[in-house]
């Protein structure tokens, strides 16, 4: 379905990135590629603008590997396109004074590994493509062909005028049989040599088994619970680590994207704020290293995902606690790096009985009070009924009477220039 934008343009649309400082206060909702290219998506954008939003995150490549835009690459081939004209979509967003953020799911790519199993993580036992809990979904993050494919897509999108490219799934697989997973960067090293030793008495956050997940909200961060840390076979000299691979990839990507003028933001697990060695050894998300090669870090700190954490039975009903604790830790870890912390917040009712406009307001207020700059709302179904109600209420209560300093919820940043299109109304 083609996107419908009112007005007539007499020449092909070309669009340029609207540069903003990395601490520009983004207030965004997420749209799938299908939604962004639909009438309903246009209406969501307009409504979000009306209530005080100033940005939209939309899918370019989702975690199933589907690429929503026209893109030619030997590894992709023919594919179904939803957003046929990216400059036209970005033009519309700019016309609405919206910051345009293009989301790319990087290393979880079901389409790519199905078509090119040689690019998947490999099984040591079977010498075939490795599966995470039975599913063939993960490319090898250390494979140069995989890295180059994703960077090529990111550069292509940046050159179409988006204001920011956002990397999601910029990590190694966190679930499945980790000892059976083999990667190019290991060059045949035993698993123990590629995994830091962990004390057998350590307690870590580990993914909640998929059988406990609900299908209604497919979101990028797994639900976590406390459990014993996997223990390496024996302490070993430090060889190449997963975190080195991720940092190396980001260094290359950032150097190629930065000249386009588009910002680079990274989605990371909220649990990485706790700096557990098992989380680092599995995901490769070393926050200190990652902060060097991006403008913005967006931790996914959905309260409902901290299952069993801090002895709280229902973490989804304690947004102030978990967002506050997560933000404190991320601010401490990244202190002095210059990176901006802009969190993903929960805009869905999974595992909480208190989801409401007030729930939205608590998250936004807590994140800001802990140093966050802006926020992103995630709802897999793109249902933002609660944020739509909460935003005007936050705007009305943002400042103390007679004061325009220290807003309670958000500063209210807008794009530095109006990019209104000279549209001729349709007759």
Short mmCIF file of C-alpha atoms in Angstrom, two decimals:
data_model
loop_
_atom_site.label_atom_id
_atom_site.label_comp_id
_atom_site.label_asym_id
_atom_site.label_seq_id
_atom_site.Cartn_x
_atom_site.Cartn_y
_atom_site.Cartn_z
CA UNK A 1 0.00 0.00 0.00
CA UNK A 2 1.46 3.34 -1.06
CA UNK A 3 1.84 6.14 1.45
CA UNK A 4 -0.66 8.95 0.85
CA UNK A 5 0.70 12.45 1.40
CA UNK A 6 -1.61 15.36 0.57
CA UNK A 7 -0.47 17.71 -2.19
CA UNK A 8 1.30 17.52 -5.51
CA UNK A 9 5.03 17.78 -6.07
CA UNK A 10 6.11 18.55 -9.63
CA UNK A 11 9.56 16.96 -9.42
CA UNK A 12 10.90 13.76 -7.86
CA UNK A 13 11.29 14.26 -4.14
CA UNK A 14 14.80 14.49 -2.81
CA UNK A 15 15.33 15.11 0.86
CA UNK A 16 18.26 16.16 2.97
CA UNK A 17 19.05 15.34 6.57
CA UNK A 18 18.07 18.09 9.00
CA UNK A 19 21.10 18.25 11.30
CA UNK A 20 20.45 18.45 15.03
CA UNK A 21 22.84 18.20 17.98
CA UNK A 22 23.01 14.76 19.52
CA UNK A 23 21.38 16.09 22.70
CA UNK A 24 18.32 17.21 20.74
CA UNK A 25 15.38 16.10 22.87
CA UNK A 26 13.64 13.41 20.83
CA UNK A 27 10.06 12.47 21.76
CA UNK A 28 9.25 9.54 19.51
CA UNK A 29 6.95 6.64 18.81
CA UNK A 30 7.87 3.51 16.84
CA UNK A 31 6.17 2.44 13.60
CA UNK A 32 6.66 -0.76 11.64
CA UNK A 33 7.57 -0.40 7.99
CA UNK A 34 4.09 -1.51 6.98
CA UNK A 35 2.46 1.03 9.30
CA UNK A 36 4.75 3.86 8.23
CA UNK A 37 3.63 3.31 4.63
CA UNK A 38 -0.09 3.37 5.35
CA UNK A 39 -2.91 5.87 5.84
CA UNK A 40 -3.12 4.82 9.47
CA UNK A 41 0.57 5.54 9.92
CA UNK A 42 0.12 9.03 8.48
CA UNK A 43 -2.68 9.64 10.97
CA UNK A 44 -0.52 8.39 13.86
CA UNK A 45 2.24 10.79 12.84
CA UNK A 46 -0.17 13.72 12.68
CA UNK A 47 -1.76 12.87 16.01
CA UNK A 48 1.64 12.42 17.64
CA UNK A 49 2.66 15.83 16.37
CA UNK A 50 -0.54 17.39 17.69
CA UNK A 51 0.01 16.08 21.23
CA UNK A 52 3.64 17.19 21.44
CA UNK A 53 5.75 14.51 19.75
CA UNK A 54 8.62 15.56 17.50
CA UNK A 55 10.06 12.31 16.11
CA UNK A 56 9.19 8.92 14.62
CA UNK A 57 11.20 5.70 14.55
CA UNK A 58 10.28 3.56 11.54
CA UNK A 59 11.53 0.17 10.38
CA UNK A 60 13.92 -0.15 7.48
CA UNK A 61 14.94 -3.71 8.37
CA UNK A 62 13.19 -5.67 11.11
CA UNK A 63 14.55 -8.66 13.03
CA UNK A 64 13.01 -11.12 10.57
CA UNK A 65 15.34 -9.62 7.97
CA UNK A 66 12.60 -8.05 5.87
CA UNK A 67 13.80 -4.85 4.21
CA UNK A 68 10.93 -2.38 3.81
CA UNK A 69 12.51 -0.17 1.16
CA UNK A 70 13.95 -0.53 -2.35
CA UNK A 71 17.55 -1.67 -1.93
CA UNK A 72 19.81 -3.57 -4.28
CA UNK A 73 22.44 -5.84 -2.80
CA UNK A 74 23.76 -9.27 -3.84
CA UNK A 75 22.81 -10.76 -0.47
CA UNK A 76 19.24 -9.47 -0.56
CA UNK A 77 17.78 -10.10 -3.98
CA UNK A 78 14.11 -9.53 -4.74
CA UNK A 79 12.02 -8.59 -1.73
CA UNK A 80 8.65 -7.14 -0.83
CA UNK A 81 8.78 -3.36 -0.51
CA UNK A 82 6.45 -1.38 1.75
CA UNK A 83 8.02 2.07 1.77
CA UNK A 84 8.49 2.67 -1.95
CA UNK A 85 9.74 6.23 -1.66
CA UNK A 86 11.84 6.94 1.43
CA UNK A 87 12.60 10.59 0.53
CA UNK A 88 8.87 11.20 0.18
CA UNK A 89 8.18 9.71 3.61
CA UNK A 90 11.02 11.70 5.19
CA UNK A 91 9.78 14.82 3.38
CA UNK A 92 6.38 14.30 4.97
CA UNK A 93 7.93 13.84 8.42
CA UNK A 94 10.00 16.99 7.98
CA UNK A 95 6.90 18.83 6.80
CA UNK A 96 5.37 17.83 10.14
CA UNK A 97 8.56 19.08 11.88
CA UNK A 98 9.40 15.50 12.81
CA UNK A 99 12.90 14.08 13.35
CA UNK A 100 13.10 10.97 11.13
CA UNK A 101 14.77 7.91 12.68
CA UNK A 102 15.39 4.82 10.53
CA UNK A 103 15.61 1.59 12.56
CA UNK A 104 17.73 -1.29 11.29
CA UNK A 105 17.81 -4.64 13.10
CA UNK A 106 21.42 -5.64 12.49
CA UNK A 107 22.55 -9.18 13.31
CA UNK A 108 19.24 -10.96 13.96
CA UNK A 109 18.22 -11.52 10.35
CA UNK A 110 16.08 -14.56 9.60
CA UNK A 111 15.79 -13.81 5.89
CA UNK A 112 19.55 -13.54 5.38
CA UNK A 113 20.46 -16.77 7.18
CA UNK A 114 17.66 -18.66 5.43
CA UNK A 115 18.94 -17.60 2.02
CA UNK A 116 22.62 -17.74 2.98
CA UNK A 117 23.12 -20.28 5.80
CA UNK A 118 26.89 -19.93 5.40
CA UNK A 119 26.50 -16.47 6.99
CA UNK A 120 24.77 -17.85 10.08
CA UNK A 121 26.32 -18.67 13.42
CA UNK A 122 27.65 -22.22 12.99
CA UNK A 123 27.06 -25.30 15.15
CA UNK A 124 30.21 -26.96 16.48
CA UNK A 125 28.42 -30.29 16.86
CA UNK A 126 26.61 -30.50 13.55
CA UNK A 127 28.75 -28.27 11.34
CA UNK A 128 25.57 -26.62 10.09
CA UNK A 129 23.83 -23.35 10.83
CA UNK A 130 23.37 -22.91 14.59
CA UNK A 131 19.87 -22.44 15.93
CA UNK A 132 18.77 -20.37 18.91
CA UNK A 133 16.21 -22.47 20.76
CA UNK A 134 15.39 -24.25 17.51
CA UNK A 135 15.13 -21.13 15.37
CA UNK A 136 17.46 -20.20 12.53
CA UNK A 137 17.61 -16.43 13.00
CA UNK A 138 21.15 -15.28 13.78
CA UNK A 139 23.81 -14.15 11.37
CA UNK A 140 27.42 -14.28 12.55
CA UNK A 141 28.17 -10.73 13.77
CA UNK A 142 31.86 -11.29 13.10
CA UNK A 143 31.40 -12.27 9.45
CA UNK A 144 32.71 -9.39 7.28
CA UNK A 145 30.04 -10.01 4.64
CA UNK A 146 27.29 -9.62 7.23
CA UNK A 147 28.84 -6.43 8.58
CA UNK A 148 29.31 -4.92 5.12
CA UNK A 149 25.72 -5.71 4.13
CA UNK A 150 24.31 -3.87 7.14
CA UNK A 151 26.63 -0.89 6.76
CA UNK A 152 25.71 -0.61 3.07
CA UNK A 153 22.01 -0.52 3.97
CA UNK A 154 22.59 2.06 6.70
CA UNK A 155 24.59 4.33 4.37
CA UNK A 156 21.93 4.01 1.68
CA UNK A 157 19.20 5.09 4.09
CA UNK A 158 21.26 7.97 5.50
CA UNK A 159 21.77 9.31 1.98
CA UNK A 160 17.99 9.35 1.43
CA UNK A 161 17.59 12.14 3.97
CA UNK A 162 16.79 10.51 7.31
CA UNK A 163 18.05 12.41 10.34
CA UNK A 164 19.19 9.43 12.36
CA UNK A 165 20.00 5.77 11.82
CA UNK A 166 19.23 3.50 14.74
CA UNK A 167 20.87 0.08 15.12
CA UNK A 168 18.92 -2.59 16.98
CA UNK A 169 20.08 -6.17 17.64
CA UNK A 170 23.66 -4.92 17.48
CA UNK A 171 24.77 -7.90 19.53
CA UNK A 172 25.44 -11.62 19.60
CA UNK A 173 22.66 -14.11 20.44
CA UNK A 174 21.95 -14.21 24.18
CA UNK A 175 19.95 -17.46 24.30
CA UNK A 176 20.40 -21.02 23.08
CA UNK A 177 23.34 -23.41 23.51
CA UNK A 178 26.20 -20.94 23.73
CA UNK A 179 28.90 -23.61 23.87
CA UNK A 180 27.75 -24.99 20.53
CA UNK A 181 27.85 -21.60 18.81
CA UNK A 182 30.91 -20.97 16.64
CA UNK A 183 31.86 -17.63 15.13
CA UNK A 184 34.34 -16.51 12.50
CA UNK A 185 36.28 -14.35 14.95
CA UNK A 186 37.14 -17.32 17.17
CA UNK A 187 39.24 -19.02 14.49
CA UNK A 188 38.70 -22.43 16.04
CA UNK A 189 39.46 -21.42 19.64
CA UNK A 190 37.77 -23.57 22.29
CA UNK A 191 34.66 -22.03 23.82
CA UNK A 192 36.38 -21.56 27.17
CA UNK A 193 38.99 -19.33 25.59
CA UNK A 194 36.35 -17.09 24.10
CA UNK A 195 34.33 -16.76 27.31
CA UNK A 196 35.45 -14.91 30.46
CA UNK A 197 35.55 -17.00 33.61
CA UNK A 198 32.67 -16.40 36.03
CA UNK A 199 32.52 -17.24 39.70
CA UNK A 200 30.25 -20.27 40.30
CA UNK A 201 28.64 -18.33 43.14
CA UNK A 202 27.67 -15.40 40.93
CA UNK A 203 24.02 -14.56 40.35
CA UNK A 204 23.17 -13.05 36.98
CA UNK A 205 20.19 -11.91 34.97
CA UNK A 206 19.44 -14.54 32.35
CA UNK A 207 16.75 -14.65 29.65
CA UNK A 208 13.36 -15.97 30.71
CA UNK A 209 12.58 -19.11 28.65
CA UNK A 210 10.50 -18.31 25.59
CA UNK A 211 7.67 -20.52 26.74
CA UNK A 212 6.90 -17.89 29.39
CA UNK A 213 6.70 -15.06 26.86
CA UNK A 214 3.45 -13.68 25.57
CA UNK A 215 3.00 -13.25 21.84
CA UNK A 216 0.97 -10.06 22.06
CA UNK A 217 3.97 -7.78 22.41
CA UNK A 218 6.93 -8.72 20.25
CA UNK A 219 9.59 -6.33 21.39
CA UNK A 220 13.37 -6.28 20.95
CA UNK A 221 14.44 -6.97 24.54
CA UNK A 222 14.01 -10.42 26.13
CA UNK A 223 12.42 -10.77 29.54
CA UNK A 224 14.98 -11.43 32.25
CA UNK A 225 15.08 -13.30 35.53
CA UNK A 226 17.76 -14.04 38.12
CA UNK A 227 19.68 -17.28 37.77
CA UNK A 228 23.11 -18.85 38.14
CA UNK A 229 25.82 -17.46 35.89
CA UNK A 230 27.26 -19.87 33.33
CA UNK A 231 30.75 -20.82 34.41
CA UNK A 232 33.64 -21.03 31.98
CA UNK A 233 35.51 -24.31 31.87
CA UNK A 234 38.60 -22.64 33.30
CA UNK A 235 40.19 -19.21 33.46
CA UNK A 236 42.07 -18.51 30.26
CA UNK A 237 44.15 -15.75 28.72
CA UNK A 238 42.02 -13.12 27.08
CA UNK A 239 41.57 -13.79 23.39
CA UNK A 240 39.23 -11.97 21.03
CA UNK A 241 35.91 -11.25 22.71
CA UNK A 242 32.41 -10.74 21.39
CA UNK A 243 32.57 -7.19 22.70
CA UNK A 244 35.63 -6.55 20.52
CA UNK A 245 33.67 -7.65 17.46
CA UNK A 246 30.75 -5.35 18.26
CA UNK A 247 33.04 -2.39 18.97
CA UNK A 248 34.99 -3.00 15.77
CA UNK A 249 31.82 -3.13 13.71
CA UNK A 250 30.51 0.08 15.28
CA UNK A 251 33.79 1.88 14.75
CA UNK A 252 33.61 1.11 11.04
CA UNK A 253 29.89 1.91 10.76
CA UNK A 254 30.23 5.20 12.62
CA UNK A 255 33.13 6.34 10.45
CA UNK A 256 31.08 5.72 7.31
CA UNK A 257 27.78 7.16 8.56
CA UNK A 258 29.06 10.24 10.35
CA UNK A 259 29.95 12.17 7.15
CA UNK A 260 26.30 11.94 6.00
CA UNK A 261 25.20 14.22 8.84
CA UNK A 262 22.80 11.66 10.27
CA UNK A 263 23.09 10.72 13.93
CA UNK A 264 23.81 7.11 14.93
CA UNK A 265 21.92 5.65 17.87
CA UNK A 266 22.18 2.16 19.38
CA UNK A 267 19.55 0.08 21.15
CA UNK A 268 20.99 -1.92 24.05
CA UNK A 269 19.57 -4.26 26.67
CA UNK A 270 18.49 -2.50 29.84
CA UNK A 271 20.17 -5.26 31.83
CA UNK A 272 23.57 -4.18 30.50
CA UNK A 273 23.47 -1.39 33.08
CA UNK A 274 24.29 -4.03 35.70
CA UNK A 275 27.57 -4.92 33.96
CA UNK A 276 27.22 -8.67 34.64
CA UNK A 277 30.04 -10.63 33.07
CA UNK A 278 27.66 -13.27 31.71
CA UNK A 279 25.57 -10.65 29.92
CA UNK A 280 28.68 -9.12 28.40
CA UNK A 281 30.14 -12.48 27.38
CA UNK A 282 26.91 -13.47 25.62
CA UNK A 283 25.76 -10.23 23.99
CA UNK A 284 29.07 -8.45 23.44
CA UNK A 285 27.40 -5.19 24.46
CA UNK A 286 30.23 -3.45 26.30
CA UNK A 287 28.57 -0.12 27.02
CA UNK A 288 31.83 1.74 27.59
CA UNK A 289 33.19 0.67 24.19
CA UNK A 290 29.89 1.16 22.37
CA UNK A 291 29.52 4.71 23.68
CA UNK A 292 32.66 5.70 21.76
CA UNK A 293 31.13 4.94 18.39
CA UNK A 294 27.67 6.46 18.48
CA UNK A 295 25.84 9.66 19.33
CA UNK A 296 22.99 8.20 21.36
CA UNK A 297 22.48 5.07 23.47
CA UNK A 298 18.89 3.88 23.86
CA UNK A 299 18.63 1.27 26.63
CA UNK A 300 15.41 -0.75 26.51
CA UNK A 301 14.32 -0.28 30.11
CA UNK A 302 10.79 -1.67 29.98
CA UNK A 303 9.85 -2.28 33.64
CA UNK A 304 7.95 -5.49 32.86
CA UNK A 305 11.15 -7.12 31.56
CA UNK A 306 13.03 -7.11 34.88
CA UNK A 307 11.46 -10.37 36.02
CA UNK A 308 12.66 -11.45 39.48
CA UNK A 309 14.93 -8.43 39.84
CA UNK A 310 15.53 -6.73 43.21
CA UNK A 311 13.15 -9.19 44.90
CA UNK A 312 10.18 -7.39 43.36
CA UNK A 313 7.46 -9.85 42.36
CA UNK A 314 5.81 -7.60 39.79
CA UNK A 315 8.48 -5.34 38.27
CA UNK A 316 6.08 -4.11 35.61
CA UNK A 317 4.17 -2.29 38.32
CA UNK A 318 7.28 -0.48 39.61
CA UNK A 319 8.29 1.79 36.72
CA UNK A 320 9.90 4.47 38.88
CA UNK A 321 12.19 1.94 40.58
CA UNK A 322 13.48 0.11 37.52
CA UNK A 323 13.77 3.09 35.23
CA UNK A 324 15.45 5.09 37.96
CA UNK A 325 17.92 2.34 38.82
CA UNK A 326 18.71 1.64 35.16
CA UNK A 327 19.24 5.29 34.30
CA UNK A 328 21.50 5.84 37.32
CA UNK A 329 23.68 2.94 36.22
CA UNK A 330 23.85 3.94 32.55
CA UNK A 331 24.72 7.52 33.46
CA UNK A 332 27.52 6.27 35.72
CA UNK A 333 28.91 3.84 33.13
CA UNK A 334 28.96 6.43 30.35
CA UNK A 335 30.11 9.41 32.42
CA UNK A 336 32.61 11.50 30.49
CA UNK A 337 31.93 9.79 27.15
CA UNK A 338 29.68 12.52 25.80
CA UNK A 339 27.08 10.00 24.67
CA UNK A 340 23.41 10.88 25.16
CA UNK A 341 21.14 8.44 27.04
CA UNK A 342 17.70 8.38 25.42
CA UNK A 343 15.71 5.40 26.74
CA UNK A 344 13.09 3.20 25.18
CA UNK A 345 10.04 3.28 27.48
CA UNK A 346 7.15 0.84 27.84
CA UNK A 347 4.00 1.68 25.90
CA UNK A 348 2.30 -1.72 26.26
CA UNK A 349 0.41 -3.48 29.03
CA UNK A 350 2.37 -6.76 29.15
CA UNK A 351 3.06 -7.92 32.74
CA UNK A 352 1.60 -4.85 34.39
CA UNK A 353 -1.81 -4.13 35.88
CA UNK A 354 -1.15 -0.40 36.10
CA UNK A 355 -0.54 0.52 32.45
CA UNK A 356 -2.23 3.88 31.91
CA UNK A 357 -1.47 7.50 30.98
CA UNK A 358 -0.15 7.91 34.52
CA UNK A 359 2.22 4.96 33.94
CA UNK A 360 3.55 6.79 30.88
CA UNK A 361 4.05 10.00 32.86
CA UNK A 362 5.94 8.23 35.65
CA UNK A 363 8.37 6.72 33.15
CA UNK A 364 9.03 10.02 31.38
CA UNK A 365 9.46 11.98 34.61
CA UNK A 366 11.79 9.38 36.12
CA UNK A 367 13.97 9.11 33.02
CA UNK A 368 14.35 12.88 32.78
CA UNK A 369 15.10 13.29 36.50
CA UNK A 370 17.92 10.76 36.13
CA UNK A 371 19.62 12.51 33.24
CA UNK A 372 17.83 11.09 30.20
CA UNK A 373 17.39 13.38 27.21
CA UNK A 374 14.21 12.53 25.35
CA UNK A 375 12.45 9.19 25.08
CA UNK A 376 11.15 6.58 22.64
CA UNK A 377 7.86 4.71 23.12
CA UNK A 378 7.69 1.07 21.99
CA UNK A 379 4.50 -0.73 21.12
CA UNK A 380 4.77 -3.61 18.65
CA UNK A 381 1.21 -3.04 17.42
CA UNK A 382 1.77 0.73 17.19
CA UNK A 383 -1.06 1.40 19.66
CA UNK A 384 -0.24 4.68 21.39
CA UNK A 385 -3.60 5.44 22.96
CA UNK A 386 -2.07 5.92 26.43
CA UNK A 387 0.82 8.19 25.32
CA UNK A 388 -1.68 10.21 23.26
CA UNK A 389 -3.55 10.98 26.47
CA UNK A 390 -0.45 11.46 28.62
CA UNK A 391 1.41 13.90 26.36
CA UNK A 392 -1.02 16.86 26.64
CA UNK A 393 -1.23 16.29 30.39
CA UNK A 394 2.57 16.39 30.64
CA UNK A 395 2.73 19.55 28.55
CA UNK A 396 0.18 21.23 30.80
CA UNK A 397 2.05 20.26 33.99
CA UNK A 398 5.56 20.65 32.61
CA UNK A 399 6.54 23.87 34.37
CA UNK A 400 5.87 25.31 37.78
CA UNK A 401 3.63 28.41 37.68
CA UNK A 402 5.65 31.41 36.53
CA UNK A 403 8.73 29.34 35.64
CA UNK A 404 10.19 28.09 32.37
CA UNK A 405 13.18 26.40 33.97
CA UNK A 406 13.65 22.77 34.96
CA UNK A 407 10.66 21.19 33.25
CA UNK A 408 9.15 18.19 34.98
CA UNK A 409 8.73 16.02 31.89
CA UNK A 410 10.51 17.42 28.82
CA UNK A 411 12.06 20.58 27.40
CA UNK A 412 9.96 20.68 24.26
CA UNK A 413 12.77 20.89 21.69
CA UNK A 414 11.74 21.40 18.07
CA UNK A 415 13.64 21.05 14.80
CA UNK A 416 15.90 24.07 14.25
CA UNK A 417 14.25 25.02 10.96
CA UNK A 418 10.81 24.53 9.53
CA UNK A 419 10.96 22.41 6.41
CA UNK A 420 7.42 23.02 5.23
CA UNK A 421 6.90 21.79 1.67
CA UNK A 422 5.42 24.07 -0.97
CA UNK A 423 2.48 21.78 -1.57
CA UNK A 424 -0.37 22.59 -3.93
CA UNK A 425 -3.71 21.36 -2.54
CA UNK A 426 -5.36 18.66 -4.57
CA UNK A 427 -8.56 19.64 -6.36
#
